Amino acid sequence: MTEATLQQHLEKAYALAYKAQKLIAADRAAYRIYREIKEVIESLEFYLSNNYEYDAAEVGNKLRMYEKHLKMIEEKNDDLLLRSFRQMGKHPSLPQNLDDEKFMVNWMKEHNYEFCSYSKQEALEKLDEIGAEAEVREEEDPLGINLDLWCLKVRKNE
């Protein structure tokens, strides 16, 4: 295969490694994928620096498989955020419409929150469940309902 193909695979592997690294807090499987992608990157860099041939079809298949797995983890994380928001939505004063749900899920993703609740106790219980390096932060409610919002942020080990 050509050096250009090798370079494309290397760039894709770096992008997937970055994506996997971001998802590690959401799902431990992302860490395994991240380690495997790092191995692929090391091999590709070795082939590139020594002008060796490599099995481009096999590498391409591996990268597509990793991409698919990371997409599934990402979708699972989005579902968890939506469920978290719906749990918050049980508060009687919250509006129950899809636009608010989408806004809140996007807001939580944008701020890298794993969980948010209008109950500080519930957020602290979730913190205990996770058992990772995390913290509960008080936030101003982005929906403007004037309630205290408590959000869980997991600190990533980088």
N, CA, C and O of each residue as an XYZ file, in Angstrom:
632
protein
N       0.836     -1.192      0.000
C       0.000      0.000      0.000
C       0.877      1.251      0.000
O       2.068      1.201      0.309
N       0.261      2.354     -0.350
C       1.017      3.594     -0.480
C       1.224      4.264      0.869
O       0.537      3.972      1.848
N       2.175      5.154      0.887
C       2.449      5.901      2.106
C       1.261      6.791      2.471
O       1.007      7.040      3.650
N       0.530      7.272      1.451
C      -0.642      8.114      1.702
C      -1.716      7.337      2.461
O      -2.345      7.878      3.370
N      -1.929      6.070      2.093
C      -2.914      5.239      2.784
C      -2.483      5.003      4.221
O      -3.296      5.068      5.143
N      -1.206      4.731      4.401
C      -0.664      4.537      5.735
C      -0.875      5.791      6.580
O      -1.261      5.700      7.745
N      -0.625      6.948      5.998
C      -0.812      8.222      6.696
C      -2.283      8.421      7.062
O      -2.590      8.893      8.157
N      -3.197      8.061      6.148
C      -4.634      8.189      6.436
C      -5.037      7.279      7.595
O      -5.785      7.690      8.482
N      -4.539      6.045      7.585
C      -4.858      5.133      8.676
C      -4.305      5.658      9.999
O      -4.962      5.556     11.035
N      -3.119      6.210      9.963
C      -2.512      6.749     11.175
C      -3.330      7.921     11.717
O      -3.567      8.010     12.921
N      -3.759      8.817     10.832
C      -4.583      9.957     11.254
C      -5.908      9.489     11.844
O      -6.363     10.016     12.860
N      -6.531      8.488     11.199
C      -7.798      7.973     11.710
C      -7.584      7.317     13.076
O      -8.408      7.475     13.977
N      -6.490      6.588     13.228
C      -6.193      5.938     14.506
C      -6.017      6.978     15.613
O      -6.508      6.786     16.726
N      -5.321      8.077     15.317
C      -5.167      9.146     16.312
C      -6.522      9.744     16.694
O      -6.782      9.986     17.872
N      -7.385      9.981     15.705
C      -8.712     10.543     15.982
C      -9.524      9.591     16.852
O     -10.207     10.025     17.780
N      -9.453      8.293     16.557
C     -10.191      7.313     17.356
C      -9.625      7.196     18.769
O     -10.374      7.023     19.731
N      -8.304      7.291     18.890
C      -7.686      7.235     20.224
C      -8.162      8.418     21.064
O      -8.455      8.261     22.249
N      -8.238      9.580     20.464
C      -8.720     10.769     21.172
C     -10.169     10.573     21.617
O     -10.531     10.893     22.749
N     -10.993     10.043     20.708
C     -12.400      9.809     21.020
C     -12.527      8.786     22.155
O     -13.323      8.971     23.075
N     -11.742      7.714     22.086
C     -11.780      6.684     23.125
C     -11.374      7.268     24.469
O     -11.976      6.960     25.497
N     -10.354      8.109     24.453
C      -9.875      8.723     25.692
C     -10.975      9.551     26.344
O     -11.117      9.542     27.567
N     -11.755     10.267     25.534
C     -12.848     11.081     26.074
C     -13.962     10.218     26.654
O     -14.661     10.646     27.572
N     -14.135      8.998     26.123
C     -15.233      8.139     26.558
C     -14.873      7.225     27.728
O     -15.739      6.515     28.239
N     -13.627      7.230     28.157
C     -13.183      6.319     29.214
C     -14.006      6.486     30.491
O     -14.324      5.497     31.150
N     -14.348      7.704     30.844
C     -15.130      7.929     32.065
C     -16.542      7.364     31.932
O     -17.150      6.982     32.932
N     -17.066      7.307     30.715
C     -18.429      6.830     30.508
C     -18.499      5.311     30.495
O     -19.504      4.734     30.912
N     -17.453      4.664     30.026
C     -17.508      3.220     29.877
C     -16.095      2.650     29.924
O     -15.217      3.095     29.184
N     -15.882      1.689     30.773
C     -14.546      1.108     30.926
C     -14.067      0.397     29.660
O     -12.862      0.258     29.451
N     -14.994     -0.052     28.818
C     -14.609     -0.720     27.569
C     -13.820      0.238     26.682
O     -12.981     -0.193     25.891
N     -14.086      1.529     26.815
C     -13.363      2.518     26.008
C     -11.870      2.494     26.336
O     -11.049      2.795     25.471
N     -11.512      2.148     27.552
C     -10.099      2.096     27.922
C      -9.388      0.962     27.184
O      -8.268      1.128     26.699
N     -10.054     -0.193     27.106
C      -9.481     -1.320     26.371
C      -9.298     -0.953     24.903
O      -8.257     -1.235     24.309
N     -10.304     -0.330     24.328
C     -10.225      0.094     22.929
C      -9.101      1.109     22.749
O      -8.348      1.049     21.777
N      -8.996      2.037     23.690
C      -7.941      3.054     23.627
C      -6.563      2.387     23.608
O      -5.707      2.749     22.801
N      -6.352      1.419     24.492
C      -5.051      0.716     24.535
C      -4.770      0.006     23.215
O      -3.646      0.046     22.713
N      -5.786     -0.644     22.654
C      -5.604     -1.355     21.389
C      -5.293     -0.389     20.244
O      -4.460     -0.682     19.387
N      -5.964      0.753     20.238
C      -5.699      1.759     19.196
C      -4.278      2.298     19.335
O      -3.595      2.520     18.335
N      -3.834      2.508     20.570
C      -2.457      2.975     20.778
C      -1.451      1.973     20.204
O      -0.432      2.373     19.642
N      -1.731      0.675     20.343
C      -0.861     -0.346     19.755
C      -0.847     -0.235     18.227
O       0.206     -0.354     17.600
N      -2.014     -0.008     17.641
C      -2.096      0.156     16.182
C      -1.293      1.380     15.756
O      -0.575      1.342     14.758
N      -1.417      2.454     16.511
C      -0.677      3.683     16.199
C       0.830      3.421     16.239
O       1.560      3.829     15.336
N       1.290      2.737     17.290
C       2.721      2.435     17.394
C       3.200      1.617     16.199
O       4.266      1.884     15.644
N       2.408      0.618     15.805
C       2.780     -0.208     14.654
C       2.815      0.612     13.375
O       3.752      0.504     12.585
N       1.780      1.441     13.173
C       1.736      2.253     11.957
C       2.903      3.233     11.893
O       3.491      3.442     10.832
N       3.231      3.828     13.029
C       4.370      4.753     13.051
C       5.677      4.014     12.742
O       6.554      4.554     12.068
N       5.803      2.782     13.236
C       6.985      1.977     12.951
C       7.078      1.681     11.449
O       8.134      1.845     10.838
N       5.956      1.244     10.867
C       5.946      0.957      9.429
C       6.265      2.196      8.611
O       7.003      2.134      7.629
N       5.700      3.325      9.027
C       5.915      4.569      8.298
C       7.378      5.001      8.379
O       7.967      5.384      7.368
N       7.968      4.942      9.573
C       9.342      5.412      9.732
C      10.360      4.488      9.040
O      11.444      4.934      8.665
N      10.014      3.214      8.873
C      10.943      2.268      8.251
C      10.571      1.904      6.814
O      11.202      1.040      6.205
N       9.559      2.555      6.282
C       9.092      2.281      4.910
C       8.755      0.812      4.689
O       9.038      0.263      3.624
N       8.147      0.167      5.699
C       7.764     -1.238      5.580
C       6.354     -1.340      5.018
O       5.538     -0.430      5.163
N       6.090     -2.467      4.377
C       4.741     -2.784      3.917
C       3.906     -3.206      5.126
O       4.439     -3.705      6.117
N       2.595     -2.999      5.033
C       1.708     -3.446      6.100
C       0.392     -3.865      5.460
O       0.130     -3.529      4.305
N      -0.431     -4.588      6.194
C      -1.709     -5.081      5.691
C      -2.768     -3.987      5.871
O      -3.427     -3.902      6.907
N      -2.908     -3.170      4.852
C      -3.823     -2.027      4.932
C      -5.269     -2.470      5.132
O      -6.020     -1.813      5.852
N      -5.665     -3.570      4.510
C      -7.048     -4.045      4.649
C      -7.338     -4.430      6.105
O      -8.391     -4.093      6.647
N      -6.393     -5.136      6.728
C      -6.582     -5.543      8.116
C      -6.641     -4.328      9.040
O      -7.499     -4.256      9.920
N      -5.738     -3.381      8.840
C      -5.722     -2.172      9.666
C      -7.011     -1.376      9.463
O      -7.610     -0.898     10.426
N      -7.431     -1.240      8.211
C      -8.679     -0.527      7.921
C      -9.868     -1.178      8.607
O     -10.726     -0.489      9.158
N      -9.923     -2.518      8.573
C     -11.016     -3.246      9.244
C     -10.985     -3.030     10.749
O     -12.025     -2.818     11.371
N      -9.782     -3.084     11.339
C      -9.655     -2.854     12.781
C     -10.149     -1.454     13.150
O     -10.890     -1.277     14.117
N      -9.725     -0.468     12.364
C     -10.117      0.911     12.673
C     -11.624      1.095     12.546
O     -12.231      1.799     13.353
N     -12.239      0.465     11.533
C     -13.703      0.555     11.389
C     -14.398     -0.114     12.583
O     -15.408      0.383     13.082
N     -13.844     -1.246     13.033
C     -14.420     -1.941     14.182
C     -14.332     -1.060     15.434
O     -15.308     -0.929     16.173
N     -13.149     -0.451     15.672
C     -13.002      0.434     16.825
C     -13.962      1.619     16.727
O     -14.565      2.027     17.719
N     -14.093      2.157     15.531
C     -14.993      3.288     15.317
C     -16.429      2.904     15.671
O     -17.141      3.676     16.313
N     -16.852      1.707     15.250
C     -18.202      1.229     15.544
C     -18.406      1.053     17.047
O     -19.436      1.455     17.589
N     -17.423      0.452     17.717
C     -17.532      0.242     19.158
C     -17.603      1.571     19.910
O     -18.390      1.718     20.845
N     -16.785      2.528     19.503
C     -16.810      3.837     20.168
C     -18.131      4.549     19.935
O     -18.633      5.237     20.824
N     -18.693      4.390     18.753
C     -19.995      4.996     18.459
C     -21.067      4.399     19.377
O     -21.934      5.114     19.879
N     -20.996      3.086     19.588
C     -21.966      2.440     20.484
C     -21.806      2.951     21.908
O     -22.800      3.192     22.593
N     -20.579      3.118     22.357
C     -20.332      3.644     23.708
C     -20.856      5.075     23.810
O     -21.464      5.449     24.813
N     -20.620      5.868     22.777
C     -21.091      7.257     22.753
C     -22.615      7.310     22.825
O     -23.179      8.120     23.561
N     -23.286      6.436     22.050
C     -24.750      6.406     22.065
C     -25.265      5.969     23.428
O     -26.263      6.496     23.920
N     -24.582      5.002     24.037
C     -24.960      4.547     25.378
C     -24.831      5.705     26.368
O     -25.689      5.883     27.232
N     -23.759      6.490     26.241
C     -23.549      7.637     27.110
C     -24.657      8.672     26.907
O     -25.154      9.242     27.879
N     -25.049      8.921     25.650
C     -26.143      9.857     25.371
C     -27.441      9.377     26.008
O     -28.204     10.176     26.550
N     -27.693      8.051     25.941
C     -28.894      7.492     26.562
C     -28.861      7.692     28.070
O     -29.887      7.996     28.677
N     -27.680      7.523     28.686
C     -27.563      7.723     30.129
C     -27.835      9.171     30.507
O     -28.485      9.445     31.516
N     -27.332     10.106     29.687
C     -27.593     11.521     29.960
C     -29.082     11.824     29.853
O     -29.629     12.573     30.663
N     -29.736     11.239     28.849
C     -31.164     11.472     28.666
C     -31.940     10.893     29.846
O     -32.873     11.518     30.351
N     -31.548      9.689     30.284
C     -32.212      9.088     31.444
C     -31.998      9.944     32.690
O     -32.909     10.124     33.497
N     -30.782     10.466     32.833
C     -30.476     11.318     33.966
C     -31.379     12.551     33.943
O     -31.923     12.953     34.972
N     -31.533     13.144     32.759
C     -32.393     14.321     32.668
C     -33.845     13.957     32.966
O     -34.553     14.705     33.640
N     -34.283     12.808     32.464
C     -35.675     12.391     32.715
C     -35.917     12.167     34.205
O     -37.007     12.443     34.708
N     -34.887     11.659     34.923
C     -35.005     11.512     36.372
C     -35.192     12.887     36.999
O     -36.013     13.068     37.897
N     -34.412     13.857     36.507
C     -34.559     15.228     37.016
C     -35.958     15.739     36.699
O     -36.551     16.483     37.480
N     -36.472     15.335     35.558
C     -37.770     15.810     35.074
C     -38.938     15.389     35.925
O     -40.060     15.847     35.706
N     -38.698     14.514     36.904
C     -39.787     14.101     37.787
C     -40.160     15.214     38.759
O     -41.174     15.130     39.453
N     -39.344     16.243     38.803
C     -39.657     17.388     39.657
C     -40.916     18.059     39.101
O     -40.965     18.357     37.907
N     -41.938     18.305     39.935
C     -43.235     18.795     39.443
C     -43.182     20.137     38.700
O     -44.037     20.393     37.852
N     -42.212     20.988     38.993
C     -42.207     22.300     38.355
C     -41.475     22.297     37.015
O     -41.428     23.327     36.342
N     -40.899     21.152     36.612
C     -40.162     21.118     35.354
C     -41.092     20.926     34.167
O     -42.021     20.121     34.225
N     -40.845     21.661     33.094
C     -41.649     21.454     31.887
C     -41.305     20.092     31.285
O     -40.147     19.674     31.315
N     -42.289     19.413     30.750
C     -42.076     18.084     30.188
C     -42.148     18.152     28.664
O     -43.096     17.638     28.070
N     -41.164     18.776     28.028
C     -41.195     18.767     26.573
C     -39.854     18.341     26.004
O     -38.812     18.473     26.647
N     -39.903     17.834     24.800
C     -38.738     17.247     24.152
C     -37.630     18.265     23.910
O     -36.452     17.930     24.036
N     -37.986     19.509     23.564
C     -36.970     20.528     23.315
C     -36.130     20.786     24.565
O     -34.911     20.940     24.478
N     -36.785     20.832     25.728
C     -36.042     21.022     26.977
C     -35.145     19.826     27.262
O     -34.022     19.982     27.740
N     -35.650     18.624     26.965
C     -34.833     17.423     27.160
C     -33.579     17.496     26.294
O     -32.470     17.272     26.779
N     -33.756     17.804     25.027
C     -32.614     17.881     24.103
C     -31.642     18.969     24.546
O     -30.429     18.760     24.539
N     -32.167     20.121     24.930
C     -31.322     21.213     25.380
C     -30.506     20.785     26.593
O     -29.300     21.024     26.659
N     -31.175     20.148     27.553
C     -30.507     19.773     28.796
C     -29.446     18.702     28.538
O     -28.350     18.778     29.095
N     -29.752     17.720     27.713
C     -28.774     16.675     27.395
C     -27.559     17.297     26.711
O     -26.424     16.955     27.042
N     -27.782     18.190     25.777
C     -26.666     18.863     25.104
C     -25.863     19.714     26.083
O     -24.634     19.758     26.015
N     -26.561     20.386     26.991
C     -25.882     21.208     27.998
C     -24.994     20.328     28.880
O     -23.855     20.687     29.178
N     -25.523     19.176     29.295
C     -24.758     18.264     30.152
C     -23.532     17.733     29.400
O     -22.447     17.642     29.975
N     -23.699     17.384     28.129
C     -22.571     16.896     27.323
C     -21.522     17.990     27.158
O     -20.323     17.744     27.282
N     -21.994     19.193     26.878
C     -21.089     20.329     26.664
C     -20.238     20.605     27.903
O     -19.077     20.997     27.790
N     -20.816     20.400     29.071
C     -20.107     20.649     30.331
C     -19.462     19.381     30.902
O     -18.928     19.397     32.011
N     -19.516     18.285     30.140
C     -18.922     17.000     30.546
C     -19.468     16.474     31.873
O     -18.718     15.940     32.691
N     -20.777     16.626     32.083
C     -21.399     16.091     33.288
C     -21.925     14.694     33.013
O     -22.502     14.433     31.957
N     -21.721     13.803     33.967
C     -22.197     12.433     33.865
C     -23.640     12.329     34.346
O     -24.382     11.448     33.912
N     -24.036     13.232     35.245
C     -25.338     13.136     35.889
C     -25.676     14.492     36.477
O     -24.791     15.193     36.967
N     -26.948     14.872     36.435
C     -27.407     16.093     37.100
C     -28.728     15.797     37.795
O     -29.507     14.957     37.346
N     -28.965     16.494     38.888
C     -30.202     16.309     39.628
C     -30.551     17.600     40.360
O     -29.680     18.412     40.671
N     -31.829     17.769     40.625
C     -32.256     18.902     41.449
C     -32.156     18.549     42.929
O     -32.460     19.375     43.789
N     -31.730     17.323     43.223
C     -31.536     16.876     44.592
C     -30.046     16.681     44.839
O     -29.401     15.854     44.195
N     -29.507     17.455     45.782
C     -28.086     17.318     46.115
C     -27.812     15.914     46.645
O     -26.790     15.313     46.314
N     -28.717     15.393     47.461
C     -28.561     14.054     48.030
C     -28.450     13.003     46.928
O     -27.600     12.115     47.001
N     -29.291     13.097     45.925
C     -29.265     12.137     44.813
C     -27.929     12.226     44.061
O     -27.361     11.204     43.675
N     -27.444     13.428     43.860
C     -26.154     13.610     43.170
C     -25.015     13.014     43.995
O     -24.104     12.397     43.442
N     -25.062     13.195     45.307
C     -24.024     12.630     46.170
C     -24.084     11.098     46.201
O     -23.051     10.431     46.262
N     -25.299     10.551     46.157
C     -25.443      9.098     46.102
C     -24.865      8.550     44.799
O     -24.211      7.508     44.791
N     -25.109      9.256     43.707
C     -24.565      8.847     42.406
C     -23.039      8.907     42.439
O     -22.368      8.047     41.868
N     -22.499      9.912     43.100
C     -21.051     10.048     43.257
C     -20.483      8.820     43.977
O     -19.455      8.276     43.572
N     -21.161      8.389     45.046
C     -20.719      7.200     45.777
C     -20.787      5.949     44.909
O     -19.910      5.089     44.994
N     -21.820      5.838     44.074
C     -21.976      4.689     43.178
C     -20.817      4.572     42.201
O     -20.294      3.483     41.967
N     -20.425      5.698     41.639
C     -19.391      5.693     40.611
C     -18.055      5.273     41.186
O     -17.336      4.485     40.572
N     -17.718      5.776     42.335
C     -16.478      5.399     42.989
C     -15.230      5.840     42.247
O     -14.139      5.351     42.540
N     -15.361      6.735     41.311
C     -14.203      7.248     40.561
C     -13.842      8.621     41.107
O     -14.518      9.158     41.985
N     -12.767      9.174     40.569
C     -12.409     10.547     40.928
C     -13.467     11.459     40.325
O     -13.520     11.634     39.108
N     -14.297     12.032     41.161
C     -15.392     12.862     40.672
C     -15.734     13.903     41.717
O     -15.250     13.867     42.848
N     -16.573     14.824     41.308
C     -17.046     15.847     42.237
C     -18.459     16.254     41.850
O     -18.862     16.140     40.692
N     -19.204     16.732     42.844
C     -20.545     17.246     42.601
C     -20.454     18.763     42.628
O     -19.929     19.352     43.573
N     -20.968     19.379     41.588
C     -20.926     20.846     41.496
C     -22.340     21.409     41.471
O     -23.252     20.836     40.875
N     -22.492     22.543     42.132
C     -23.766     23.255     42.068
C     -23.713     24.159     40.845
O     -22.741     24.886     40.641
N     -24.762     24.108     40.037
C     -24.824     24.898     38.809
C     -26.085     25.752     38.802
O     -27.093     25.418     39.424
N     -25.997     26.852     38.088
C     -27.184     27.652     37.843
C     -28.021     26.896     36.826
O     -27.496     26.446     35.808
N     -29.291     26.752     37.082
C     -30.157     25.954     36.218
C     -30.229     26.550     34.815
O     -30.692     27.679     34.655
N     -29.776     25.809     33.789
C     -29.792     26.341     32.424
C     -31.199     26.508     31.854
O     -31.387     27.208     30.859
N     -32.191     25.864     32.484
C     -33.570     26.014     32.020
C     -34.248     27.228     32.660
O     -35.381     27.565     32.317
N     -33.552     27.879     33.585
C     -34.090     29.095     34.199
C     -35.249     28.843     35.140
O     -36.124     29.700     35.268
N     -35.286     27.697     35.803
C     -36.400     27.366     36.689
C     -36.133     27.846     38.113
O     -37.007     27.751     38.975
N     -34.943     28.355     38.357
C     -34.541     28.883     39.659
C     -34.512     27.824     40.758
O     -34.835     28.106     41.912
N     -34.127     26.624     40.396
C     -33.894     25.571     41.379
C     -32.397     25.289     41.405
O     -31.695     25.544     40.426
N     -31.909     24.764     42.528
C     -30.503     24.358     42.587
C     -30.324     23.109     41.742
O     -31.111     22.166     41.838
N     -29.300     23.105     40.927
C     -28.984     21.960     40.079
C     -27.626     21.424     40.511
O     -26.657     22.178     40.588
N     -27.551     20.134     40.790
C     -26.316     19.500     41.259
C     -25.858     18.525     40.194
O     -26.587     17.605     39.823
N     -24.638     18.732     39.702
C     -24.135     17.930     38.588
C     -22.848     17.203     38.977
O     -22.007     17.733     39.702
N     -22.723     15.994     38.481
C     -21.583     15.139     38.759
C     -20.614     15.209     37.602
O     -20.980     14.950     36.456
N     -19.375     15.560     37.904
C     -18.312     15.632     36.897
C     -17.210     14.677     37.297
O     -16.654     14.775     38.390
N     -16.893     13.739     36.393
C     -15.815     12.784     36.643
C     -14.515     13.379     36.127
O     -14.434     13.845     34.991
N     -13.500     13.356     36.983
C     -12.187     13.854     36.569
C     -11.492     12.766     35.782
O     -11.391     11.624     36.230
N     -11.020     13.123     34.623
C     -10.352     12.170     33.731
C      -8.877     12.081     34.094
O      -8.239     13.094     34.379
N      -8.342     10.874     34.082
C      -6.906     10.671     34.299
C      -6.207     10.760     32.972
O      -6.368      9.874     32.132
N      -5.427     11.811     32.753
C      -4.759     12.004     31.461
C      -3.288     12.041     31.605
O      -2.574     12.197     30.614
